mmCIF file of C-alpha atoms in Angstrom:
data_model
loop_
_atom_site.group_PDB
_atom_site.id
_atom_site.type_symbol
_atom_site.label_atom_id
_atom_site.label_comp_id
_atom_site.label_asym_id
_atom_site.label_seq_id
_atom_site.Cartn_x
_atom_site.Cartn_y
_atom_site.Cartn_z
ATOM 1 C CA UNK A 257 0.202 0.398 -0.276
ATOM 2 C CA UNK A 258 2.589 2.197 0.435
ATOM 3 C CA UNK A 259 4.100 4.647 2.997
ATOM 4 C CA UNK A 260 5.904 3.363 6.257
ATOM 5 C CA UNK A 261 4.589 2.503 9.331
ATOM 6 C CA UNK A 262 5.180 4.986 12.657
ATOM 7 C CA UNK A 263 6.230 2.645 14.577
ATOM 8 C CA UNK A 264 8.116 1.603 12.004
ATOM 9 C CA UNK A 265 10.118 4.915 12.270
ATOM 10 C CA UNK A 266 10.256 4.647 15.904
ATOM 11 C CA UNK A 267 6.904 7.513 16.468
ATOM 12 C CA UNK A 268 9.003 9.118 19.470
ATOM 13 C CA UNK A 269 12.011 10.572 17.145
ATOM 14 C CA UNK A 270 13.247 14.105 16.929
ATOM 15 C CA UNK A 271 11.023 14.336 13.780
ATOM 16 C CA UNK A 272 8.572 13.786 14.820
ATOM 17 C CA UNK A 273 5.734 15.405 17.641
ATOM 18 C CA UNK A 274 5.410 13.629 20.735
ATOM 19 C CA UNK A 275 1.824 13.113 20.441
ATOM 20 C CA UNK A 276 2.078 11.227 16.811
ATOM 21 C CA UNK A 277 2.962 7.784 18.544
ATOM 22 C CA UNK A 278 -0.492 8.374 20.493
ATOM 23 C CA UNK A 279 -1.952 9.208 17.383
ATOM 24 C CA UNK A 280 -1.175 6.056 16.510
ATOM 25 C CA UNK A 281 -2.932 4.224 19.004
ATOM 26 C CA UNK A 282 -6.190 6.179 18.107
ATOM 27 C CA UNK A 283 -6.502 5.732 14.486
ATOM 28 C CA UNK A 284 -6.280 1.702 15.127
ATOM 29 C CA UNK A 285 -9.957 2.291 17.350
ATOM 30 C CA UNK A 286 -12.328 1.777 14.290
ATOM 31 C CA UNK A 287 -14.842 3.731 15.524
ATOM 32 C CA UNK A 288 -16.456 4.527 12.449
ATOM 33 C CA UNK A 289 -20.394 5.009 13.299
ATOM 34 C CA UNK A 290 -21.376 2.089 12.567
ATOM 35 C CA UNK A 291 -19.322 0.448 15.505
ATOM 36 C CA UNK A 292 -19.077 0.888 19.736
ATOM 37 C CA UNK A 293 -16.674 3.629 20.734
ATOM 38 C CA UNK A 294 -16.066 1.389 23.775
ATOM 39 C CA UNK A 295 -12.501 0.888 23.288
ATOM 40 C CA UNK A 296 -11.045 3.847 22.403
ATOM 41 C CA UNK A 297 -13.319 5.735 25.049
ATOM 42 C CA UNK A 298 -12.174 3.277 28.099
ATOM 43 C CA UNK A 299 -8.014 3.675 26.857
ATOM 44 C CA UNK A 300 -8.752 6.922 27.520
ATOM 45 C CA UNK A 301 -10.332 6.575 30.510
ATOM 46 C CA UNK A 302 -7.383 4.643 31.003
ATOM 47 C CA UNK A 303 -4.852 7.485 30.642
ATOM 48 C CA UNK A 304 -6.245 9.907 32.477
ATOM 49 C CA UNK A 305 -6.642 7.522 35.613
ATOM 50 C CA UNK A 306 -3.076 6.813 35.119
ATOM 51 C CA UNK A 307 -2.276 10.762 36.086
ATOM 52 C CA UNK A 308 -4.942 10.332 38.659
ATOM 53 C CA UNK A 309 -7.489 11.708 37.123
ATOM 54 C CA UNK A 310 -11.653 10.430 37.264
ATOM 55 C CA UNK A 311 -13.812 10.834 34.012
ATOM 56 C CA UNK A 312 -17.302 10.278 34.421
ATOM 57 C CA UNK A 313 -19.066 8.749 31.335
ATOM 58 C CA UNK A 314 -22.346 8.854 29.345
ATOM 59 C CA UNK A 315 -24.044 6.332 27.350
ATOM 60 C CA UNK A 316 -26.034 6.233 24.575
ATOM 61 C CA UNK A 317 -29.511 3.743 25.101
ATOM 62 C CA UNK A 318 -27.704 0.605 24.117
ATOM 63 C CA UNK A 319 -24.766 1.667 26.233
ATOM 64 C CA UNK A 320 -22.576 0.844 23.129
ATOM 65 C CA UNK A 321 -20.748 4.069 22.839
ATOM 66 C CA UNK A 322 -19.944 6.701 25.507
ATOM 67 C CA UNK A 323 -19.253 10.475 25.836
ATOM 68 C CA UNK A 324 -16.692 11.316 28.327
ATOM 69 C CA UNK A 325 -15.564 13.827 30.077
ATOM 70 C CA UNK A 326 -12.934 14.958 32.750
ATOM 71 C CA UNK A 327 -11.578 17.750 34.895
ATOM 72 C CA UNK A 328 -7.513 18.478 35.247
ATOM 73 C CA UNK A 329 -8.229 20.868 38.992
ATOM 74 C CA UNK A 330 -6.098 24.385 39.274
ATOM 75 C CA UNK A 331 -3.607 24.350 41.874
ATOM 76 C CA UNK A 332 -5.954 24.982 44.346
ATOM 77 C CA UNK A 333 -8.208 21.345 42.991
ATOM 78 C CA UNK A 334 -11.117 23.938 42.017
ATOM 79 C CA UNK A 335 -12.617 22.484 39.176
ATOM 80 C CA UNK A 336 -15.752 25.378 38.988
ATOM 81 C CA UNK A 337 -14.823 27.878 35.088
ATOM 82 C CA UNK A 338 -12.177 26.915 32.825
ATOM 83 C CA UNK A 339 -12.434 25.894 29.505
ATOM 84 C CA UNK A 340 -12.881 22.638 27.838
ATOM 85 C CA UNK A 341 -10.925 21.375 25.334
ATOM 86 C CA UNK A 342 -14.163 18.759 22.949
ATOM 87 C CA UNK A 343 -12.797 16.521 20.283
ATOM 88 C CA UNK A 344 -16.091 14.090 18.834
ATOM 89 C CA UNK A 345 -14.492 10.099 19.248
ATOM 90 C CA UNK A 346 -16.337 8.845 16.544
ATOM 91 C CA UNK A 347 -15.230 8.895 12.219
ATOM 92 C CA UNK A 348 -16.787 8.470 9.029
ATOM 93 C CA UNK A 349 -16.788 5.407 7.184
ATOM 94 C CA UNK A 350 -14.339 3.589 4.777
ATOM 95 C CA UNK A 351 -16.368 2.150 2.866
ATOM 96 C CA UNK A 352 -16.631 2.708 -0.995
ATOM 97 C CA UNK A 353 -13.596 4.380 -0.365
ATOM 98 C CA UNK A 354 -10.261 4.123 -2.398
ATOM 99 C CA UNK A 355 -7.571 4.106 0.123
ATOM 100 C CA UNK A 356 -3.601 3.753 -0.946
ATOM 101 C CA UNK A 357 -3.112 2.839 2.709
ATOM 102 C CA UNK A 358 -5.073 0.268 5.773
ATOM 103 C CA UNK A 359 -7.365 3.365 6.779
ATOM 104 C CA UNK A 360 -7.111 2.024 10.878
ATOM 105 C CA UNK A 361 -3.181 2.577 10.302
ATOM 106 C CA UNK A 362 -1.165 5.355 10.513
ATOM 107 C CA UNK A 363 1.087 5.689 8.072
ATOM 108 C CA UNK A 364 4.054 8.094 7.040
ATOM 109 C CA UNK A 365 4.718 9.198 3.939
ATOM 110 C CA UNK A 366 7.054 12.332 4.189
ATOM 111 C CA UNK A 367 5.122 15.508 5.939
ATOM 112 C CA UNK A 368 2.279 13.838 6.009
ATOM 113 C CA UNK A 369 0.455 11.154 8.589
ATOM 114 C CA UNK A 370 -2.479 8.853 7.098
ATOM 115 C CA UNK A 371 -4.978 7.262 8.379
ATOM 116 C CA UNK A 372 -9.061 7.536 9.286
ATOM 117 C CA UNK A 373 -9.434 9.965 11.993
ATOM 118 C CA UNK A 374 -5.895 11.527 11.264
ATOM 119 C CA UNK A 375 -7.159 14.679 11.018
ATOM 120 C CA UNK A 376 -11.137 14.363 11.819
ATOM 121 C CA UNK A 377 -10.166 14.583 14.458
ATOM 122 C CA UNK A 378 -7.845 12.678 16.559
ATOM 123 C CA UNK A 379 -5.263 14.264 16.129
ATOM 124 C CA UNK A 380 -6.549 16.772 17.627
ATOM 125 C CA UNK A 381 -7.075 14.610 20.757
ATOM 126 C CA UNK A 382 -4.225 12.840 20.639
ATOM 127 C CA UNK A 383 -2.436 15.806 20.988
ATOM 128 C CA UNK A 384 -4.399 16.568 24.267
ATOM 129 C CA UNK A 385 -3.837 13.454 25.734
ATOM 130 C CA UNK A 386 -0.191 13.952 25.457
ATOM 131 C CA UNK A 387 -0.160 16.796 26.799
ATOM 132 C CA UNK A 388 -1.996 15.857 31.013
ATOM 133 C CA UNK A 389 1.481 14.835 32.497
ATOM 134 C CA UNK A 390 2.959 18.372 31.121
ATOM 135 C CA UNK A 391 -0.683 20.248 31.962
ATOM 136 C CA UNK A 392 -0.439 18.673 35.156
ATOM 137 C CA UNK A 393 3.189 19.765 36.141
ATOM 138 C CA UNK A 394 2.017 23.696 34.973
ATOM 139 C CA UNK A 395 0.335 24.337 38.697
ATOM 140 C CA UNK A 396 -2.982 25.973 36.440
ATOM 141 C CA UNK A 397 -4.650 28.865 38.347
ATOM 142 C CA UNK A 398 -8.617 27.884 36.579
ATOM 143 C CA UNK A 399 -9.611 24.453 35.448
ATOM 144 C CA UNK A 400 -9.032 23.155 31.898
ATOM 145 C CA UNK A 401 -11.788 19.846 31.275
ATOM 146 C CA UNK A 402 -11.666 16.897 28.359
ATOM 147 C CA UNK A 403 -15.004 16.170 26.802
ATOM 148 C CA UNK A 404 -15.059 13.548 23.911
ATOM 149 C CA UNK A 405 -18.169 12.450 22.130
ATOM 150 C CA UNK A 406 -19.072 10.299 20.025
ATOM 151 C CA UNK A 407 -21.947 10.030 16.928
ATOM 152 C CA UNK A 408 -21.055 13.861 16.430
ATOM 153 C CA UNK A 409 -20.624 12.878 12.045
ATOM 154 C CA UNK A 410 -24.002 11.680 12.197
ATOM 155 C CA UNK A 411 -25.574 14.629 14.016
ATOM 156 C CA UNK A 412 -24.120 15.142 17.302
ATOM 157 C CA UNK A 413 -26.063 12.964 19.175
ATOM 158 C CA UNK A 414 -23.925 11.793 21.797
ATOM 159 C CA UNK A 415 -22.830 15.589 23.066
ATOM 160 C CA UNK A 416 -26.217 16.927 24.201
ATOM 161 C CA UNK A 417 -25.987 14.314 26.466
ATOM 162 C CA UNK A 418 -22.503 14.890 28.243
ATOM 163 C CA UNK A 419 -24.156 18.693 28.465
ATOM 164 C CA UNK A 420 -27.042 17.762 30.683
ATOM 165 C CA UNK A 421 -24.703 15.666 32.657
ATOM 166 C CA UNK A 422 -23.201 18.508 32.950
ATOM 167 C CA UNK A 423 -25.684 20.822 34.070
ATOM 168 C CA UNK A 424 -26.484 18.319 36.509
ATOM 169 C CA UNK A 425 -23.279 17.817 37.909
ATOM 170 C CA UNK A 426 -23.265 21.906 37.835
ATOM 171 C CA UNK A 427 -20.297 22.162 36.310
ATOM 172 C CA UNK A 428 -20.222 25.584 34.340
ATOM 173 C CA UNK A 429 -16.875 26.278 32.176
ATOM 174 C CA UNK A 430 -16.549 30.121 31.163
ATOM 175 C CA UNK A 431 -15.275 29.303 27.593
ATOM 176 C CA UNK A 432 -14.940 25.309 24.632
ATOM 177 C CA UNK A 433 -12.221 25.466 22.445
ATOM 178 C CA UNK A 434 -13.934 22.637 19.294
ATOM 179 C CA UNK A 435 -10.220 21.342 17.575
ATOM 180 C CA UNK A 436 -12.089 20.618 14.617
ATOM 181 C CA UNK A 437 -9.382 20.639 11.910
ATOM 182 C CA UNK A 438 -9.070 24.516 10.761
ATOM 183 C CA UNK A 439 -5.092 24.630 9.877
ATOM 184 C CA UNK A 440 -5.355 25.573 13.293
ATOM 185 C CA UNK A 441 -7.025 29.043 12.262
ATOM 186 C CA UNK A 442 -9.961 30.656 13.833
ATOM 187 C CA UNK A 443 -13.568 29.873 12.703
ATOM 188 C CA UNK A 444 -15.913 31.899 14.664
ATOM 189 C CA UNK A 445 -19.487 30.320 13.201
ATOM 190 C CA UNK A 446 -20.542 27.762 10.911
ATOM 191 C CA UNK A 447 -24.480 26.951 10.403
ATOM 192 C CA UNK A 448 -26.921 24.623 12.238
ATOM 193 C CA UNK A 449 -27.450 21.660 9.795
ATOM 194 C CA UNK A 450 -30.920 19.913 10.080
ATOM 195 C CA UNK A 451 -31.963 16.790 9.509
ATOM 196 C CA UNK A 452 -35.598 15.145 8.827
ATOM 197 C CA UNK A 453 -37.260 12.739 7.115
ATOM 198 C CA UNK A 454 -40.695 12.582 5.677
ATOM 199 C CA UNK A 455 -43.045 9.792 5.830
ATOM 200 C CA UNK A 456 -45.998 9.714 3.077
ATOM 201 C CA UNK A 457 -48.670 7.053 3.627
ATOM 202 C CA UNK A 458 -51.378 6.167 0.575
ATOM 203 C CA UNK A 459 -53.335 4.202 -0.554
ATOM 204 C CA UNK A 460 -51.965 1.079 -3.577
ATOM 205 C CA UNK A 461 -54.283 0.099 -6.511
ATOM 206 C CA UNK A 462 -53.777 -0.385 -9.942
ATOM 207 C CA UNK A 463 -51.684 1.885 -12.646
ATOM 208 C CA UNK A 464 -54.792 0.650 -14.432
ATOM 209 C CA UNK A 465 -57.326 2.890 -11.948
ATOM 210 C CA UNK A 466 -55.164 5.316 -10.139
ATOM 211 C CA UNK A 467 -58.069 7.332 -9.131
ATOM 212 C CA UNK A 468 -59.146 4.603 -6.973
ATOM 213 C CA UNK A 469 -55.203 5.406 -5.414
ATOM 214 C CA UNK A 470 -53.613 8.112 -3.195
ATOM 215 C CA UNK A 471 -49.929 8.144 -5.107
ATOM 216 C CA UNK A 472 -47.481 8.010 -2.149
ATOM 217 C CA UNK A 473 -44.064 8.901 -4.898
ATOM 218 C CA UNK A 474 -46.120 11.898 -6.299
ATOM 219 C CA UNK A 475 -47.376 13.611 -2.884
ATOM 220 C CA UNK A 476 -43.559 13.182 -2.065
ATOM 221 C CA UNK A 477 -43.107 14.629 -4.877
ATOM 222 C CA UNK A 478 -44.282 17.638 -4.332
ATOM 223 C CA UNK A 479 -43.048 18.332 -0.089
ATOM 224 C CA UNK A 480 -39.481 18.047 -2.478
ATOM 225 C CA UNK A 481 -40.066 20.502 -4.915
ATOM 226 C CA UNK A 482 -41.930 23.153 -2.221
ATOM 227 C CA UNK A 483 -38.370 22.164 -0.448
ATOM 228 C CA UNK A 484 -36.386 23.269 -3.557
ATOM 229 C CA UNK A 485 -38.620 26.549 -4.168
ATOM 230 C CA UNK A 486 -37.277 26.970 -0.693
ATOM 231 C CA UNK A 487 -33.975 26.810 -1.163
ATOM 232 C CA UNK A 488 -33.875 29.199 -3.927
ATOM 233 C CA UNK A 489 -36.119 32.004 -2.763
ATOM 234 C CA UNK A 490 -33.458 31.970 0.227
ATOM 235 C CA UNK A 491 -30.614 31.942 -2.109
ATOM 236 C CA UNK A 492 -32.204 35.095 -4.018
ATOM 237 C CA UNK A 493 -34.179 36.945 -1.456
ATOM 238 C CA UNK A 494 -31.422 35.949 1.657
ATOM 239 C CA UNK A 495 -31.110 37.259 4.578
ATOM 240 C CA UNK A 496 -26.968 37.081 3.421
ATOM 241 C CA UNK A 497 -23.757 36.647 5.639
ATOM 242 C CA UNK A 498 -21.078 37.334 3.109
ATOM 243 C CA UNK A 499 -18.484 35.424 4.881
ATOM 244 C CA UNK A 500 -19.891 32.129 4.389
ATOM 245 C CA UNK A 501 -18.247 30.759 1.154
ATOM 246 C CA UNK A 502 -22.167 29.794 0.495
ATOM 247 C CA UNK A 503 -23.001 33.353 1.697
ATOM 248 C CA UNK A 504 -27.677 32.596 2.888
ATOM 249 C CA UNK A 505 -29.019 29.264 4.148
ATOM 250 C CA UNK A 506 -29.324 26.412 2.375
ATOM 251 C CA UNK A 507 -32.029 23.698 1.560
ATOM 252 C CA UNK A 508 -31.365 20.288 -0.469
ATOM 253 C CA UNK A 509 -33.471 16.411 -0.532
ATOM 254 C CA UNK A 510 -30.826 13.703 -0.640
ATOM 255 C CA UNK A 511 -32.575 10.055 -0.369
ATOM 256 C CA UNK A 512 -36.115 8.983 -1.450
ATOM 257 C CA UNK A 513 -37.184 5.820 -1.850
ATOM 258 C CA UNK A 514 -41.228 4.495 -2.526
ATOM 259 C CA UNK A 515 -43.413 2.411 -5.181
ATOM 260 C CA UNK A 516 -43.355 -1.223 -5.340
ATOM 261 C CA UNK A 517 -43.634 -1.350 -9.491
ATOM 262 C CA UNK A 518 -44.360 0.731 -12.374
ATOM 263 C CA UNK A 519 -47.954 -0.647 -12.786
ATOM 264 C CA UNK A 520 -48.592 -0.478 -8.410
ATOM 265 C CA UNK A 521 -49.993 2.840 -7.684
ATOM 266 C CA UNK A 522 -47.314 3.322 -4.994
ATOM 267 C CA UNK A 523 -48.662 3.463 -1.166
ATOM 268 C CA UNK A 524 -45.633 4.646 0.679
ATOM 269 C CA UNK A 525 -42.357 6.680 -0.223
ATOM 270 C CA UNK A 526 -39.680 7.947 2.499
ATOM 271 C CA UNK A 527 -37.087 10.681 1.994
ATOM 272 C CA UNK A 528 -34.733 12.634 3.879
ATOM 273 C CA UNK A 529 -34.088 15.904 3.599
ATOM 274 C CA UNK A 530 -31.779 18.952 5.502
ATOM 275 C CA UNK A 531 -31.562 22.165 5.417
ATOM 276 C CA UNK A 532 -28.173 24.418 7.142
ATOM 277 C CA UNK A 533 -29.245 28.031 8.642
ATOM 278 C CA UNK A 534 -26.820 30.305 8.575
ATOM 279 C CA UNK A 535 -26.733 31.610 12.289
ATOM 280 C CA UNK A 536 -29.348 34.760 11.901
ATOM 281 C CA UNK A 537 -31.905 32.347 10.830
ATOM 282 C CA UNK A 538 -33.703 30.487 13.415
ATOM 283 C CA UNK A 539 -34.000 26.870 12.060
ATOM 284 C CA UNK A 540 -37.507 26.741 13.363
ATOM 285 C CA UNK A 541 -38.720 29.462 11.242
ATOM 286 C CA UNK A 542 -37.441 27.331 8.024
ATOM 287 C CA UNK A 543 -38.599 23.865 9.693
ATOM 288 C CA UNK A 544 -42.500 25.956 10.071
ATOM 289 C CA UNK A 545 -42.626 27.104 6.529
ATOM 290 C CA UNK A 546 -42.071 23.746 5.304
ATOM 291 C CA UNK A 547 -43.860 21.464 7.940
ATOM 292 C CA UNK A 548 -46.834 24.113 7.414
ATOM 293 C CA UNK A 549 -46.827 23.105 3.371
ATOM 294 C CA UNK A 550 -47.168 19.577 4.496
ATOM 295 C CA UNK A 551 -50.087 20.361 7.269
ATOM 296 C CA UNK A 552 -52.209 22.863 5.438
ATOM 297 C CA UNK A 553 -51.669 21.960 1.555
ATOM 298 C CA UNK A 554 -50.911 18.082 1.483
ATOM 299 C CA UNK A 555 -52.321 16.149 4.046
ATOM 300 C CA UNK A 556 -55.935 17.944 3.437
ATOM 301 C CA UNK A 557 -54.821 16.845 -1.018
ATOM 302 C CA UNK A 558 -54.842 14.065 0.366
ATOM 303 C CA UNK A 559 -57.269 13.292 2.019
ATOM 304 C CA UNK A 560 -59.649 14.412 -0.430
ATOM 305 C CA UNK A 561 -58.212 11.361 -2.415
ATOM 306 C CA UNK A 562 -59.246 8.754 0.634
ATOM 307 C CA UNK A 563 -59.179 9.865 4.389
ATOM 308 C CA UNK A 564 -57.090 6.782 5.012
ATOM 309 C CA UNK A 565 -53.345 8.949 4.189
ATOM 310 C CA UNK A 566 -51.777 10.594 5.755
ATOM 311 C CA UNK A 567 -48.204 12.040 5.874
ATOM 312 C CA UNK A 568 -45.791 13.262 8.854
ATOM 313 C CA UNK A 569 -42.026 14.544 9.179
ATOM 314 C CA UNK A 570 -39.912 13.603 11.679
ATOM 315 C CA UNK A 571 -37.185 15.322 12.849
ATOM 316 C CA UNK A 572 -33.785 12.904 12.755
ATOM 317 C CA UNK A 573 -30.939 14.946 13.767
ATOM 318 C CA UNK A 574 -30.451 18.771 14.385
ATOM 319 C CA UNK A 575 -27.073 20.205 14.675
ATOM 320 C CA UNK A 576 -27.117 24.676 16.211
ATOM 321 C CA UNK A 577 -25.478 27.295 14.290
ATOM 322 C CA UNK A 578 -22.417 28.670 16.082
ATOM 323 C CA UNK A 579 -22.405 32.589 16.233
ATOM 324 C CA UNK A 580 -19.362 33.356 18.303
ATOM 325 C CA UNK A 581 -19.438 36.553 20.199
ATOM 326 C CA UNK A 582 -16.086 38.220 19.438
ATOM 327 C CA UNK A 583 -16.191 40.333 23.266
ATOM 328 C CA UNK A 584 -15.733 36.235 24.954
ATOM 329 C CA UNK A 585 -12.606 35.491 26.429
ATOM 330 C CA UNK A 586 -13.215 32.455 24.349
ATOM 331 C CA UNK A 587 -12.435 34.528 21.286
ATOM 332 C CA UNK A 588 -10.368 37.098 22.660
ATOM 333 C CA UNK A 589 -7.868 34.636 24.009
ATOM 334 C CA UNK A 590 -7.903 32.207 20.921
ATOM 335 C CA UNK A 591 -7.414 35.161 18.643
ATOM 336 C CA UNK A 592 -3.769 36.152 21.123
ATOM 337 C CA UNK A 593 -2.475 32.841 21.654
ATOM 338 C CA UNK A 594 -2.690 32.730 17.733
ATOM 339 C CA UNK A 595 -2.486 36.251 16.005
ATOM 340 C CA UNK A 596 -5.311 35.490 13.606
ATOM 341 C CA UNK A 597 -7.767 38.382 13.599
ATOM 342 C CA UNK A 598 -10.108 37.312 9.537
ATOM 343 C CA UNK A 599 -14.019 36.313 10.028
ATOM 344 C CA UNK A 600 -14.068 32.677 8.958
ATOM 345 C CA UNK A 601 -17.545 31.309 8.962
ATOM 346 C CA UNK A 602 -18.131 27.679 7.050
ATOM 347 C CA UNK A 603 -21.322 25.135 6.293
ATOM 348 C CA UNK A 604 -19.326 22.470 8.019
ATOM 349 C CA UNK A 605 -21.223 21.463 11.897
ATOM 350 C CA UNK A 606 -19.868 21.057 14.934
ATOM 351 C CA UNK A 607 -20.885 20.379 18.184
ATOM 352 C CA UNK A 608 -20.102 24.580 19.062
ATOM 353 C CA UNK A 609 -23.374 25.534 18.955
ATOM 354 C CA UNK A 610 -24.747 22.991 21.410
ATOM 355 C CA UNK A 611 -22.069 24.500 24.100
ATOM 356 C CA UNK A 612 -22.847 28.052 23.451
ATOM 357 C CA UNK A 613 -26.934 26.822 23.514
ATOM 358 C CA UNK A 614 -26.090 25.722 27.328
ATOM 359 C CA UNK A 615 -23.651 29.095 27.876
ATOM 360 C CA UNK A 616 -20.705 27.337 27.242
ATOM 361 C CA UNK A 617 -19.480 30.085 24.605
ATOM 362 C CA UNK A 618 -17.438 28.041 21.896
ATOM 363 C CA UNK A 619 -14.531 28.862 19.298
ATOM 364 C CA UNK A 620 -13.469 27.195 17.214
ATOM 365 C CA UNK A 621 -9.583 26.122 16.017
ATOM 366 C CA UNK A 622 -8.021 22.410 15.592
ATOM 367 C CA UNK A 623 -5.202 20.718 13.406
ATOM 368 C CA UNK A 624 -5.367 20.046 9.966
ATOM 369 C CA UNK A 625 -7.190 20.567 7.044
ATOM 370 C CA UNK A 626 -11.034 19.968 6.190
ATOM 371 C CA UNK A 627 -10.686 19.641 2.913
ATOM 372 C CA UNK A 628 -8.717 16.052 3.884
ATOM 373 C CA UNK A 629 -11.941 14.546 5.523
ATOM 374 C CA UNK A 630 -14.185 12.017 5.024
ATOM 375 C CA UNK A 631 -12.046 11.350 1.919
ATOM 376 C CA UNK A 632 -9.783 8.624 1.068
ATOM 377 C CA UNK A 633 -6.067 8.863 2.487
ATOM 378 C CA UNK A 634 -7.177 11.260 5.059
ATOM 379 C CA UNK A 635 -3.813 13.115 6.265
ATOM 380 C CA UNK A 636 -2.475 15.653 8.395
ATOM 381 C CA UNK A 637 0.739 17.268 8.081
ATOM 382 C CA UNK A 638 2.819 16.774 10.561
ATOM 383 C CA UNK A 639 3.820 20.246 11.243
ATOM 384 C CA UNK A 640 -0.043 20.529 12.065
ATOM 385 C CA UNK A 641 0.243 18.073 14.994
ATOM 386 C CA UNK A 642 3.511 20.353 16.349
ATOM 387 C CA UNK A 643 1.376 23.915 15.504
ATOM 388 C CA UNK A 644 -1.523 22.263 17.660
ATOM 389 C CA UNK A 645 0.927 20.818 20.350
ATOM 390 C CA UNK A 646 2.698 24.865 21.027
ATOM 391 C CA UNK A 647 -1.098 26.268 21.126
ATOM 392 C CA UNK A 648 -2.301 24.489 23.928
ATOM 393 C CA UNK A 649 1.295 24.255 25.293
ATOM 394 C CA UNK A 650 0.557 28.577 24.952
ATOM 395 C CA UNK A 651 -3.392 28.314 26.461
ATOM 396 C CA UNK A 652 -2.640 26.685 29.227
ATOM 397 C CA UNK A 653 0.534 29.665 29.963
ATOM 398 C CA UNK A 654 1.042 32.615 31.287
ATOM 399 C CA UNK A 655 -0.791 33.907 28.337
ATOM 400 C CA UNK A 656 -3.327 31.641 27.999
ATOM 401 C CA UNK A 657 -6.377 31.049 30.560
ATOM 402 C CA UNK A 658 -3.432 31.973 33.354
ATOM 403 C CA UNK A 659 -3.239 35.399 31.871
ATOM 404 C CA UNK A 660 -5.939 37.801 34.254
ATOM 405 C CA UNK A 661 -6.836 39.884 31.172
ATOM 406 C CA UNK A 662 -8.524 37.651 29.115
#
């Protein structure tokens, strides 16, 4: 497959940052969303325990997946305040992708490290964990928290459980660093991501007598066209935010299934759609337009043909948008440490909006490029790992969270 295994090149050698050895171990955990992440989470848990820190876990309903939260107290034993270092443990599938290396074996080629999750976002987690011992030695005046979630890639499903437990435990951080891959640049905002499923229940009939049935596909198509018209309207009329590459809210249908044969009026049709709202727009306002059309136009029309027909919308996942306050401590701190004053806003979602809605101001900055995420031969530049290590050192230093002027 090409390349050299990191372990074969002495992970601790002078030309590799210290966290690469841990990244090699993390990449080997196949934490795709169809798999459990418990092996990786329990491994991280053991590293904290070895350092004298006892994390707590929150599980999904089947206890196949877990979030991990741990607190490194201040030198005075304070656990309140401080900041959260946040990352997700899950990675996207490699099915259907052509890799030139083993995706679950960290492989070095020149100045790049290849492997699923190397950029998105086990690189950041590896840096955070490899710095644990040195962070303990710094005798911080404020605590650092570590939050590692599950199922971020399928709608940020794990983080809300962890945030609820933080509220229950009365944990109130001052800010959160989301370590998604930004090439160590500051990202202050992202769109909300909202995924829904529409199920249309019609009435089957022979196609020679379609008036005896209710065509589920055709009524689904009306809703799909409405969503497209709504997307066109937002593209043409806004509102707009020029700092996004696509400076308006978007909507689209991504999957559809229905029907059994061409000579049968279809009884069932199901499709999934999403919309991504700029932070200035309430996602509920977009959903309300679609819901109103379904409830007040489509369902009555279907039931005029047959009173047993129905149509329903189901929320699959929703991750709120992030819009960081430039005056918030977290924003000012990360800007000061990186020297980056540019305004960047992105279309992809993170858990930042969930932290923000929970009262924890968030900012996005992490190693690796988002352009490498989710694709075959995902990689992270070694220099990005080194930059992130230097950033974490600075974050915990006298100009970081210990700086009272922040």
